[in-house]
Short mmCIF file of C-alpha atoms and ligand atoms in Angstrom, two decimals:
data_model
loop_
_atom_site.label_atom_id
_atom_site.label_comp_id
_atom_site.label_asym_id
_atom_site.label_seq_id
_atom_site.Cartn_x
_atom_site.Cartn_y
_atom_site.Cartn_z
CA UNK A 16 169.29 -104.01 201.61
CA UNK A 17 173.13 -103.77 200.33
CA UNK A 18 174.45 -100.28 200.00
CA UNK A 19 177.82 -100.62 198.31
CA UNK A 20 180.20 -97.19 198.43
CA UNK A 21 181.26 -96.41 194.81
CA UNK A 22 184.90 -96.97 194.89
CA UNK A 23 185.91 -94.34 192.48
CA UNK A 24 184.13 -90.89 192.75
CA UNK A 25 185.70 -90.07 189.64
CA UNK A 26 184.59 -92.75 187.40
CA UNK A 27 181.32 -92.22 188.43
CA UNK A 28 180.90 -87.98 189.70
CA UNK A 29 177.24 -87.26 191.54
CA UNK A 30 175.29 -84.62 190.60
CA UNK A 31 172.84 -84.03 193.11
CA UNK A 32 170.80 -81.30 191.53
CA UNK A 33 167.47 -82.47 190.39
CA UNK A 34 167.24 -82.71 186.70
CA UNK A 35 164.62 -85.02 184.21
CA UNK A 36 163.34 -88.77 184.73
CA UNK A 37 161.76 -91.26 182.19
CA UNK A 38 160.13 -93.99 182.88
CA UNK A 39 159.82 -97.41 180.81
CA UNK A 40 157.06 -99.54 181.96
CA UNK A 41 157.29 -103.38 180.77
CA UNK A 42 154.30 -106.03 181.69
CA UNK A 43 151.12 -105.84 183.29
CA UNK A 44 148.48 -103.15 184.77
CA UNK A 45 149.64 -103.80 188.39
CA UNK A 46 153.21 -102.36 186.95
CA UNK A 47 151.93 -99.55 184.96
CA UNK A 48 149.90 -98.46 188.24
CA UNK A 49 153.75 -99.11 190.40
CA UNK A 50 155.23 -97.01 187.49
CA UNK A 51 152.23 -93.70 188.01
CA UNK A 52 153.30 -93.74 192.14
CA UNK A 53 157.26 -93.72 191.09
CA UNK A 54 156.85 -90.78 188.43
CA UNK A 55 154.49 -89.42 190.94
CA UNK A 56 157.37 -89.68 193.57
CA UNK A 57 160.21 -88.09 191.72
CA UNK A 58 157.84 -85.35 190.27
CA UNK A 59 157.98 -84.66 194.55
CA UNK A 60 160.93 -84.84 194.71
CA UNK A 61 161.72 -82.19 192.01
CA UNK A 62 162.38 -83.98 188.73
CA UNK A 63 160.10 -83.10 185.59
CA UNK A 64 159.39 -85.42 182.93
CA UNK A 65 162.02 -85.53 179.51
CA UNK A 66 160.69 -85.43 176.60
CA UNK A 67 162.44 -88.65 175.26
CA UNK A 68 164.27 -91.19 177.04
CA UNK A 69 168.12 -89.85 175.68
CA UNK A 70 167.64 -86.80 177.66
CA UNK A 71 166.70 -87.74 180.61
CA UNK A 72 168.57 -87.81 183.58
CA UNK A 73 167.42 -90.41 185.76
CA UNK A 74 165.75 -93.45 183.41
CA UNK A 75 164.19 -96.41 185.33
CA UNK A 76 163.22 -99.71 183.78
CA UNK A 77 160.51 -100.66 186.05
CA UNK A 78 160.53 -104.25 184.53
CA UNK A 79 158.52 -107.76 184.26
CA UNK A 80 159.64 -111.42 183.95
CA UNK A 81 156.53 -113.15 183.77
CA UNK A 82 158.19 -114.45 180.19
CA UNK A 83 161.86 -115.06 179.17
CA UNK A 84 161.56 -112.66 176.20
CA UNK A 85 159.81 -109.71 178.83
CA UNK A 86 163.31 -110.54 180.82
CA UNK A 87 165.32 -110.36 177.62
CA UNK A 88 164.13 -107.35 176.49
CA UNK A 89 165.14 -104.69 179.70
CA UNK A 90 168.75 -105.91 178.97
CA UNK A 91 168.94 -104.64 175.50
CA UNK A 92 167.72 -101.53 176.69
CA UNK A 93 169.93 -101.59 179.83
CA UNK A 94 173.26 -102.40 177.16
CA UNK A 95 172.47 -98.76 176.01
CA UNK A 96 172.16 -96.69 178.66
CA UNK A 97 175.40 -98.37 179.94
CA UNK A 98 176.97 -96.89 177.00
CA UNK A 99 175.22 -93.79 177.51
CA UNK A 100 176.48 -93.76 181.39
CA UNK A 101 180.24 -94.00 179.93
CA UNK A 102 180.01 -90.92 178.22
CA UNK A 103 177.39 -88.89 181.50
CA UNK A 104 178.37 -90.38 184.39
CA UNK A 105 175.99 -87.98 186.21
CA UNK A 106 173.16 -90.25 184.39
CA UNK A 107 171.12 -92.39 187.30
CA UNK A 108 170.22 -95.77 186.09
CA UNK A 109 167.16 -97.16 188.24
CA UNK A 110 166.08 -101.44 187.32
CA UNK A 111 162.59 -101.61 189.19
CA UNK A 112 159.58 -103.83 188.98
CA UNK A 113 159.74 -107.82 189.03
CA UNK A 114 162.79 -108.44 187.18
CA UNK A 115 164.97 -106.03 189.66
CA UNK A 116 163.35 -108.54 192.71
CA UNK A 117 164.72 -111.47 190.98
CA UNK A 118 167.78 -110.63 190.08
CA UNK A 119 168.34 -108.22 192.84
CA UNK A 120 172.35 -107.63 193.53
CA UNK A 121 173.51 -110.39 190.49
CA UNK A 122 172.34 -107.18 188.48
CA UNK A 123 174.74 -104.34 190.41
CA UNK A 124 176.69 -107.43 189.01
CA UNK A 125 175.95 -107.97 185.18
CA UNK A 126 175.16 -104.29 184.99
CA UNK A 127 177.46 -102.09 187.07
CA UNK A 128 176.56 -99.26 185.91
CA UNK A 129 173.22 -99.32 187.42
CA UNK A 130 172.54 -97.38 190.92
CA UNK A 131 169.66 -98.63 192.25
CA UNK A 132 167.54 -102.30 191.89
CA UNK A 133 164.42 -102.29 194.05
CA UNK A 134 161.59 -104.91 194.31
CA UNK A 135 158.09 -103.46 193.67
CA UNK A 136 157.83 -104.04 197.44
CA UNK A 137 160.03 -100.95 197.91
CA UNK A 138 158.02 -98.05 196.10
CA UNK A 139 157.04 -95.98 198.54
CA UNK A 140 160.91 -96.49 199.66
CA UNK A 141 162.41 -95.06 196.22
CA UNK A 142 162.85 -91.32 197.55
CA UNK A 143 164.92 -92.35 200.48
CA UNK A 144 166.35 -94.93 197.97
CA UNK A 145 167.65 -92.22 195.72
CA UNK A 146 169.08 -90.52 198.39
CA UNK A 147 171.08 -93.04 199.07
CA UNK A 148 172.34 -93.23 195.43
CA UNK A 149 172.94 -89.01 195.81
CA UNK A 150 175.53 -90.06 198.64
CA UNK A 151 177.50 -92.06 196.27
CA UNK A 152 176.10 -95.81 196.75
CA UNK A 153 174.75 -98.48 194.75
CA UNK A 154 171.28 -99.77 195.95
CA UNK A 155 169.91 -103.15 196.10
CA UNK A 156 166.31 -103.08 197.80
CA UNK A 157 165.07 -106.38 197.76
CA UNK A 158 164.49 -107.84 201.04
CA UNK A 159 160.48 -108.86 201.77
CA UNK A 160 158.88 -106.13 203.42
CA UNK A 161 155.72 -104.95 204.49
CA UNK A 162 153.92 -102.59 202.23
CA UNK A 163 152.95 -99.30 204.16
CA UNK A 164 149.97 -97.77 202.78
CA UNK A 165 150.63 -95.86 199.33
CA UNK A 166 150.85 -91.53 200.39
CA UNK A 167 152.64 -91.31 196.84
CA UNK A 168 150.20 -88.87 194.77
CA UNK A 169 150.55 -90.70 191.35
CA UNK A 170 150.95 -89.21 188.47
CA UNK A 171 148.28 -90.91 186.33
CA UNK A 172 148.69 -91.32 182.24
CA UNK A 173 144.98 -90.95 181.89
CA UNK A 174 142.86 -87.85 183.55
CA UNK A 175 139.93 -90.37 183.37
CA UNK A 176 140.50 -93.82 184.05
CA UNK A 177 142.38 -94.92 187.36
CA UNK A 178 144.37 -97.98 188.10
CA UNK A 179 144.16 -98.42 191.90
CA UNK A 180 145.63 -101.27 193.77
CA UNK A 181 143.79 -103.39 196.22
CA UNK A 182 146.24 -106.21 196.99
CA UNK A 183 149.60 -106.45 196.66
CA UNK A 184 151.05 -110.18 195.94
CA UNK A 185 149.87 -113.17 195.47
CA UNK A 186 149.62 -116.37 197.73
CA UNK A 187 148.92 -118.98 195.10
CA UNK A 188 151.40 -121.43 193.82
CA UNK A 189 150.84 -121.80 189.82
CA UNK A 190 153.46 -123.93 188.84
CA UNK A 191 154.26 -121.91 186.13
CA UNK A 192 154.28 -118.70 187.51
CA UNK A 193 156.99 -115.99 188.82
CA UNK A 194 154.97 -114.07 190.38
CA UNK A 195 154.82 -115.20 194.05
CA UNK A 196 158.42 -114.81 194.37
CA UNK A 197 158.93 -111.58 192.60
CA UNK A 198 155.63 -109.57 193.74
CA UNK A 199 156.08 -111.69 197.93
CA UNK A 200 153.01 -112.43 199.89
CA UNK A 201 149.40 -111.17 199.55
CA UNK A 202 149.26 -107.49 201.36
CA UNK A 203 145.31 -106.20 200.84
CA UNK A 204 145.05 -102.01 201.17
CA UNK A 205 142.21 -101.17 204.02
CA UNK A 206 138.92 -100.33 202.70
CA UNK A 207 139.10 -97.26 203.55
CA UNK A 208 142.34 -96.12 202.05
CA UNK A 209 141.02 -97.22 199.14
CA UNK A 210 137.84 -95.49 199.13
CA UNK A 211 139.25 -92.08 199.99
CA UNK A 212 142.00 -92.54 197.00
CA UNK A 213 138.82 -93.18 195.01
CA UNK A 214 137.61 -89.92 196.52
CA UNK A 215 140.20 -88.30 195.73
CA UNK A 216 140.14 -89.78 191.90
CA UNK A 217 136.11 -88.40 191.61
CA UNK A 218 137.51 -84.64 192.83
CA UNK A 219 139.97 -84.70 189.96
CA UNK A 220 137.28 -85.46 187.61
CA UNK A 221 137.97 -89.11 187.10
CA UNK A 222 135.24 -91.13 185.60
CA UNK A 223 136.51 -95.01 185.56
CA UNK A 224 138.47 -97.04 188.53
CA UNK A 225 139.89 -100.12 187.62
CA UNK A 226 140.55 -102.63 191.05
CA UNK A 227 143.68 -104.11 190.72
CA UNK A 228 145.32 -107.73 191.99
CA UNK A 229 147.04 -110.48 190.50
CA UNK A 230 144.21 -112.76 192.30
CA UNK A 231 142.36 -109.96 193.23
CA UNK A 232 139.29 -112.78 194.35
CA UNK A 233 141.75 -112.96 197.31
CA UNK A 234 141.05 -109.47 198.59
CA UNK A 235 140.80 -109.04 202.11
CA UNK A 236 142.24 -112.56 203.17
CA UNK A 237 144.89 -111.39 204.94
CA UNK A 238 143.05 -108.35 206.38
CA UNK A 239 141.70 -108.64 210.08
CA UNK A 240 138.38 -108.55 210.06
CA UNK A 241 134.49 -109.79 211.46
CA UNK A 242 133.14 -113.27 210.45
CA UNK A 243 129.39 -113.07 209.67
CA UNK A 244 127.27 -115.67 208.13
CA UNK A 245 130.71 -118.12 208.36
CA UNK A 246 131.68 -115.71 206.30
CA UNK A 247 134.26 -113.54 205.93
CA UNK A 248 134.03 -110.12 205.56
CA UNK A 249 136.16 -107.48 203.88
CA UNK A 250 136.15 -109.14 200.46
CA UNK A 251 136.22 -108.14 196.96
CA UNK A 252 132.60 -108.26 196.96
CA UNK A 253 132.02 -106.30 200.00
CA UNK A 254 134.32 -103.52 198.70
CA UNK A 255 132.54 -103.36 195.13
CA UNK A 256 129.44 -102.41 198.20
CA UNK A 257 131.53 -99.92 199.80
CA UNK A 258 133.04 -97.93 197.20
CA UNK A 259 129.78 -98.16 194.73
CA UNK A 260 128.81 -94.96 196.11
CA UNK A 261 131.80 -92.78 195.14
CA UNK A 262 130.28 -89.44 193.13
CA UNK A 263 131.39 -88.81 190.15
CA UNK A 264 132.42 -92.42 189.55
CA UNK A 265 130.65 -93.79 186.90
CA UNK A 266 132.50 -97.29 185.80
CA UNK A 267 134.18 -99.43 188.14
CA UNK A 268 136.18 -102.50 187.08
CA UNK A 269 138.37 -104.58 188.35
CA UNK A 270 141.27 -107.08 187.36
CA UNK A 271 142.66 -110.12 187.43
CA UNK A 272 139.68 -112.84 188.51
CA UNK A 273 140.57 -116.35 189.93
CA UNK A 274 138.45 -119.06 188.95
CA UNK A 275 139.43 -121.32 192.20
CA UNK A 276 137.57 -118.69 194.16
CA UNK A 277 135.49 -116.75 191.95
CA UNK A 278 132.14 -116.27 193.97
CA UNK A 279 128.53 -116.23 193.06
CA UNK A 280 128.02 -113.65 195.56
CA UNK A 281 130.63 -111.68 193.45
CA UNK A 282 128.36 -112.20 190.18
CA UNK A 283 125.14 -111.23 191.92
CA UNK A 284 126.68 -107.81 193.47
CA UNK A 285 128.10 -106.96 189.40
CA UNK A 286 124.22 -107.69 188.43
CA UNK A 287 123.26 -105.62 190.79
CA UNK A 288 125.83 -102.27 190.95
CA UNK A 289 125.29 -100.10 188.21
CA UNK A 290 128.65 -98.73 188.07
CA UNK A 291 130.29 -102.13 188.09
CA UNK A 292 131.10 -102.80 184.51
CA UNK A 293 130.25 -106.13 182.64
CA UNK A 294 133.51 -107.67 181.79
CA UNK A 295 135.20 -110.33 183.44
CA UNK A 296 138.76 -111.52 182.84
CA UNK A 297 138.97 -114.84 184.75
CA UNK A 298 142.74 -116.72 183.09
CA UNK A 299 141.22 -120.49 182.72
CA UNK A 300 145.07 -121.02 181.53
CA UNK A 301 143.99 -124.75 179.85
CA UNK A 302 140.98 -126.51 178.81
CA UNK A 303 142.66 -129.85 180.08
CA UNK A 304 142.12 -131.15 183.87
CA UNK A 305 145.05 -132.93 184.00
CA UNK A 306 147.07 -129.69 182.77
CA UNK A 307 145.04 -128.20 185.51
CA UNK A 308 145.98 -130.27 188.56
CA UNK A 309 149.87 -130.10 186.83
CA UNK A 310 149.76 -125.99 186.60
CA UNK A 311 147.91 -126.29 190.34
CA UNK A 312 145.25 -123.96 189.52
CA UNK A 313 142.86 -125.68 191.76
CA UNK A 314 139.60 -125.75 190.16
CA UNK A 315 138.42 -127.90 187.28
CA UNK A 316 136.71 -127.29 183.42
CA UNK A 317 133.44 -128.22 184.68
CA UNK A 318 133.56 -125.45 187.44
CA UNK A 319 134.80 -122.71 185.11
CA UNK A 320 132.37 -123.20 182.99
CA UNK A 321 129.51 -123.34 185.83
CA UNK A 322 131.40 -119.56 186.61
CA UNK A 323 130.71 -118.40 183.08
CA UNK A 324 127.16 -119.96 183.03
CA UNK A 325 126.00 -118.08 185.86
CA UNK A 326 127.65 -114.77 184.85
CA UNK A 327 125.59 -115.16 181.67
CA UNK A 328 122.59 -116.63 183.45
CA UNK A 329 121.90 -112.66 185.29
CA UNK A 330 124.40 -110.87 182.16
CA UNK A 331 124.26 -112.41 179.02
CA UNK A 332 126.04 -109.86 177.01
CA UNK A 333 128.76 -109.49 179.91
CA UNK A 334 132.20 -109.65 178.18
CA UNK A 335 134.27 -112.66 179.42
CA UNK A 336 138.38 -112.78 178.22
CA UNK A 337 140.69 -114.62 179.99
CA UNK A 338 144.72 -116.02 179.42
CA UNK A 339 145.96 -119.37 178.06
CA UNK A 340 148.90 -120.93 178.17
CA UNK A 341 149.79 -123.42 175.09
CA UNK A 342 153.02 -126.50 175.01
CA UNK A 343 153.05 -126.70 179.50
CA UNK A 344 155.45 -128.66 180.18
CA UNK A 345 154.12 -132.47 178.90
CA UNK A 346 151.11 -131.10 177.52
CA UNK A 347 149.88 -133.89 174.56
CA UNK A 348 148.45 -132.75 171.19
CA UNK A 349 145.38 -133.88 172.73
CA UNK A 350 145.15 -131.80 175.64
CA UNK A 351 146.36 -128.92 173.77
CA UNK A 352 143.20 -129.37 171.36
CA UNK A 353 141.00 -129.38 175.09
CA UNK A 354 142.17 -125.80 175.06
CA UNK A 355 141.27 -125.07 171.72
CA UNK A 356 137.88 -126.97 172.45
CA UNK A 357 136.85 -124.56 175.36
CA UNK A 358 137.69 -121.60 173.62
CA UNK A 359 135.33 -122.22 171.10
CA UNK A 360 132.66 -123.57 173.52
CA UNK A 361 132.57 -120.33 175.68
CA UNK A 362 132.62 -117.96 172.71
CA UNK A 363 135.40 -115.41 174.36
CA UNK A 364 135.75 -111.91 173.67
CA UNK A 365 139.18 -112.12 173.70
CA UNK A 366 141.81 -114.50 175.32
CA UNK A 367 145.55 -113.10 175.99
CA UNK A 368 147.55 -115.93 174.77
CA UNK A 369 151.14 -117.39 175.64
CA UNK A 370 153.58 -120.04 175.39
CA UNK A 371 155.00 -121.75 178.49
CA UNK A 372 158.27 -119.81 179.33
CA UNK A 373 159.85 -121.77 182.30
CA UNK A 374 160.93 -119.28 185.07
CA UNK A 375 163.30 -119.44 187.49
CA UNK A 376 162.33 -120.24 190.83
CA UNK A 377 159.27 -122.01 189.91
CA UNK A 378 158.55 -125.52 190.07
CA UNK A 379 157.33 -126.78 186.63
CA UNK A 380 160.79 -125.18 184.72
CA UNK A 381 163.15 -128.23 186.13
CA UNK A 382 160.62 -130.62 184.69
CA UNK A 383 161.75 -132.93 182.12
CA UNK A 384 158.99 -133.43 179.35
CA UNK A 385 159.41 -129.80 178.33
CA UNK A 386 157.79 -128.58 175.32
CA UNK A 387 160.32 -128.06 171.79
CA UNK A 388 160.24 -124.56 170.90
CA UNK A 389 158.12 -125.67 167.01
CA UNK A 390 155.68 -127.03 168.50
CA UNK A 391 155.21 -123.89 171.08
CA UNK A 392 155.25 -121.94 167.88
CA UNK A 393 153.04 -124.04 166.05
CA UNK A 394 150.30 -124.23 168.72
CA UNK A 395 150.37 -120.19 169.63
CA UNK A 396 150.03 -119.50 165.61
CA UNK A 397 146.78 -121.99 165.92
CA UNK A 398 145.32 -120.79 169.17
CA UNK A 399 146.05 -117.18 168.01
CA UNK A 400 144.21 -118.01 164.87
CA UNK A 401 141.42 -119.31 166.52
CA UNK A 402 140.79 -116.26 168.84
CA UNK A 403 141.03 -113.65 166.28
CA UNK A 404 137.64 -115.84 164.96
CA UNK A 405 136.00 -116.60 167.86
CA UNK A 406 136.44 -112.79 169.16
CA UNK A 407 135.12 -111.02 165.73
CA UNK A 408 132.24 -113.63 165.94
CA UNK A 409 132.00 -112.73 169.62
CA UNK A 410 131.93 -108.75 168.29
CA UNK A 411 129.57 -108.83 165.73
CA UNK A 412 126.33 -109.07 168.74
CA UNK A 413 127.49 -105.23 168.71
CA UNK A 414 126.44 -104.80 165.54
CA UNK A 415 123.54 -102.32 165.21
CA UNK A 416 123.45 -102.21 168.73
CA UNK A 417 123.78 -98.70 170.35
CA UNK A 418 126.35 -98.97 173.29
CA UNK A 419 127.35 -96.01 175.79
CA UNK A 420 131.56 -94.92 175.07
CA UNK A 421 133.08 -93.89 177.84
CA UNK A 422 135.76 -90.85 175.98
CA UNK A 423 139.16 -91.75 176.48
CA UNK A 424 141.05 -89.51 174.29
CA UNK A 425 141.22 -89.08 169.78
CA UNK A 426 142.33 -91.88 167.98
CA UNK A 427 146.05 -91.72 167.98
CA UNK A 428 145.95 -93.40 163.79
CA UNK A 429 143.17 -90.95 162.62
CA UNK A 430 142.65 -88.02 164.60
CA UNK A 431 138.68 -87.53 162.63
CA UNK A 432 138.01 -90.14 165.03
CA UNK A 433 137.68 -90.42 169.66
CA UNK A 434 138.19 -93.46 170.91
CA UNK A 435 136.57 -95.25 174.40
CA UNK A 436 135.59 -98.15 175.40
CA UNK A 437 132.15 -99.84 176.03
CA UNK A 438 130.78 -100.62 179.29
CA UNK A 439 132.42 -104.46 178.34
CA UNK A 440 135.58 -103.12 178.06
CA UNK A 441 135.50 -103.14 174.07
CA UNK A 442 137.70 -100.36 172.30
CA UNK A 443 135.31 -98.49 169.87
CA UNK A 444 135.89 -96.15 167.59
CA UNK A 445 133.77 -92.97 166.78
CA UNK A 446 133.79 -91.28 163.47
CA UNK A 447 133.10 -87.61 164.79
CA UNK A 448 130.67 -85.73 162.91
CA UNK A 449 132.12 -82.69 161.16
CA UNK A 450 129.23 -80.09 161.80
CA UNK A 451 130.16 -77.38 164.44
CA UNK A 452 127.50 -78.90 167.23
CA UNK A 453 129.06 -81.69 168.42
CA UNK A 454 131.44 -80.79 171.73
CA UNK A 455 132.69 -83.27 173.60
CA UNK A 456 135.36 -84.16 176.57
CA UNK A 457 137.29 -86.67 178.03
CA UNK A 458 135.26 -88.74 180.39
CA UNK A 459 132.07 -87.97 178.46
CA UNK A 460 129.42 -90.66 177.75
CA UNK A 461 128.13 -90.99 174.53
CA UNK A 462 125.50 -92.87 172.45
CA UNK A 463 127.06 -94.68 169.78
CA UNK A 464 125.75 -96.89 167.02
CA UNK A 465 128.14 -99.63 166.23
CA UNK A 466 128.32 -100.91 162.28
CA UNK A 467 131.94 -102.34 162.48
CA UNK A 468 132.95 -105.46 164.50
CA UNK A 469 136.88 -106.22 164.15
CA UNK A 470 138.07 -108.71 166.20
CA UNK A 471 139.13 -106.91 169.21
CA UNK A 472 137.63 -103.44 168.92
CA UNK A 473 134.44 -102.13 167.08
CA UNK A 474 133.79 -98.74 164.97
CA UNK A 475 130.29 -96.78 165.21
CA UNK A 476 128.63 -93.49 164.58
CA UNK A 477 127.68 -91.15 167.27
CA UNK A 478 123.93 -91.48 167.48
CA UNK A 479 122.73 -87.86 167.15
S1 LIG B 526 147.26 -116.70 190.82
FE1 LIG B 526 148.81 -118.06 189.97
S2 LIG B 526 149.17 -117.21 187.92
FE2 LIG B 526 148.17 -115.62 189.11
S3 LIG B 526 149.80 -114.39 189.98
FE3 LIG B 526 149.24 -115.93 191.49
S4 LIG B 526 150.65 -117.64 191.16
FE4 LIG B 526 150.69 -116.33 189.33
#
């Protein structure tokens, strides 16, 4: 960890009395869930929430660089709180999240006016971090360290639907991808902690959990535990078994699937646990093998589409979405159109699409045969085309069907409307009726009739 005296108290004065915080959360779930336990922290530690991000008096970027434009983007809105620091010196700039783990110090660097950079391995750390800042340092908290189990009581955007981590890190070695370096080795939570955070969800009247991982299929690896059967225990699957009976509960998901060890034990304990919701996102990244073996994924197009057979074989109206990657590094027209090919094979409810961004760190950016930035653009325009089709098609089995919402909230465009999501994970849409009987609250289940099918979410009427 560097801690670097400021050398001039009075360009930069410390205020030490607690004031407002506002937090900007770039990338994925797993950072949105990091971001919850660090407003959760500072709301501890005495600050409230501003209003808007000019007023506040601590901002923190907690930041993603799974793409050059995600990295990009956190130093436009870095430039302006620089500005803003010129002019309040008492302001506390905090970069957190992946971005502040690759960078690390080279941003105290680029960005002096920051106070603290900290790796996502150092949340629980960020009180005792900010301390540090109080006593008139500058804070780079990068180093790998071991990730002591989460006392943080997170303060949640949604008083419904939980994000709760499982694993921390990932052990793969994607040539493509950041995150091993940024996010360190796989750490799994005990089965217990996690459990009795669940627990604690169901007392505050939570409804959904949503298990979180990058390769979350890799639960429990690292954990100590029995061998039965040859088997190891303390997986994914065996945790969907020990948290199933959580009261108050009623939906559990879970995020982000690995093909390369995606088990059929895992499918057949989904089939069976009610509460376990029927969508899978499993990233099959390309429809080529060749790609494949390049992007070291480890499995093949044959065996991911064996996974989606048998998911369909026991749930045939399970949703299945993935992520693809379009122009890898060397990637031919033709195995470009193997992608294409696969997405319309499997029929996807929705796939999150993306153009290879080389990353530092990672082995396929120093390759030579490197996509041109056209042709990236031209094949995400085509594969994004393609999705929007194959997704309303995918939609429109909803039609007429009558599918239990899950209430998350009113529709933020057109408040005559609530919005939730079906047991597959597919935003809906529900007209409500304007005669004086129909209550409702967050979190409530509801009977819903759908006669719209957009590509990625649906509209119905409440089924009286
Ligand atoms: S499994 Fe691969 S793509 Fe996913 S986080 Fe790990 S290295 Fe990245």
């Amino acid at each position: 960890m560097l801690t670097k005296t400021i050398k001039d108290e009075k360009e930069f004065p410390k205020d030490s009395t607690i004031g407002s915080y506002w937090i900007t959360t770039f990338g994925c779930q797993m950072n949105k869930a990091d971001s919850e336990r660090m407003a959760g922290t500072l709301e501890k530690m005495g600050y409230t929430k501003a209003d808007e991000e000019l007023q506040a008096d601590l901002v923190l970027y907690n930041t993603c660089t799974i793409r050059d434009n995600a990295e990009q983007k956190v130093y436009s809105f870095l430039g302006r709180q620089a500005k803003r620091k010129h002019k309040t010196p008492s302001l506390k700039l905090v970069v957190a999240g992946c971005l502040a783990q690759q960078e690390g110090e080279s941003l105290l660097r680029r960005v002096p006016e920051l106070d603290l950079v900290m790796g996502p391995q150092h949340l629980n750390n960020l009180e005792n971090l900010l301390g540090k800042v109080d006593a008139g340092n500058q804070v780079a908290a990068t180093e790998e360290t071991f990730i002591s189990e989460d006392i943080t009581n997170a303060r949640r955007e949604s008083s419904i639907c939980g994000w709760v981590n499982i694993i921390y890190g990932c052990n793969e070695r994607c040539s493509y991808c950041v995150v091993p370096s940024v996010r360190g080795k796989e750490q799994s939570r005990y089965p217990n902690a996690i459990k009795s955070e669940i627990q604690k969800l169901a007392n505050d009247n939570f409804k959904e959990v949503t298990l979180l991982g990058q390769n979350i299929d890799a639960y429990g690896r690292d954990l100590p535990g029995t061998t039965k059967e040859g088997r190891k225990e303390n997986t994914l699957t065996d945790l969907l078994y020990y948290i199933h009976d959580v009261e108050g509960i009623r939906r559990i998901r879970f995020a982000t699937s690995h093909p390369r060890y995606f088990s059929k034990r895992l499918i057949q304990a989904c089939y069976e646990l009610d509460k376990v919701c029927e969508h899978f996102h499993i990233p099959f990244q390309s429809g080529n093998n060749e790609i494949l073996k390049l992007m070291a994924r480890g499995y093949t197009i044959d065996k991911y589409k064996r996974i989606i057979e048998n998911i369909r074989s026991l749930m045939p109206n399970a949703s299945i979405t993935a992520d693809a990657i379009v122009a890898f590094p060397g990637e031919s027209e033709g195995q470009y159109r193997d992608t294409l090919k696969l997405i319309s094979d499997i029929g996807f409810d929705q796939v999150m699409t993306a153009a290879y961004s080389p990353r530092p760190n990672t082995p396929a950016a120093i390759w030579h045969n490197q996509i041109s930035e056209d042709v990236k653009k031209e094949r995400l325009k085509e594969i994004n085309e393609l999705v929007e089709i194959t997704s309303k098609k995918r939609n429109e089995r909803y039609l007429d069907n009558i599918e239990s919402i899950l209430i998350e909230g009113l529709n933020p465009k057109k408040s005559s409307q609530i919005m939730g999501r079906t047991r597959t994970n597919r935003l809906t849409f529900v007209e409500i009726p304007n005669n004086s009987e129909f209550n409702f609250s967050l979190g409530d289940e509801i009977d819903v009739r759908i006669n719209e099918a957009r590509p990625f979410s649906l509209t119905g009427e409440l089924c009286l």
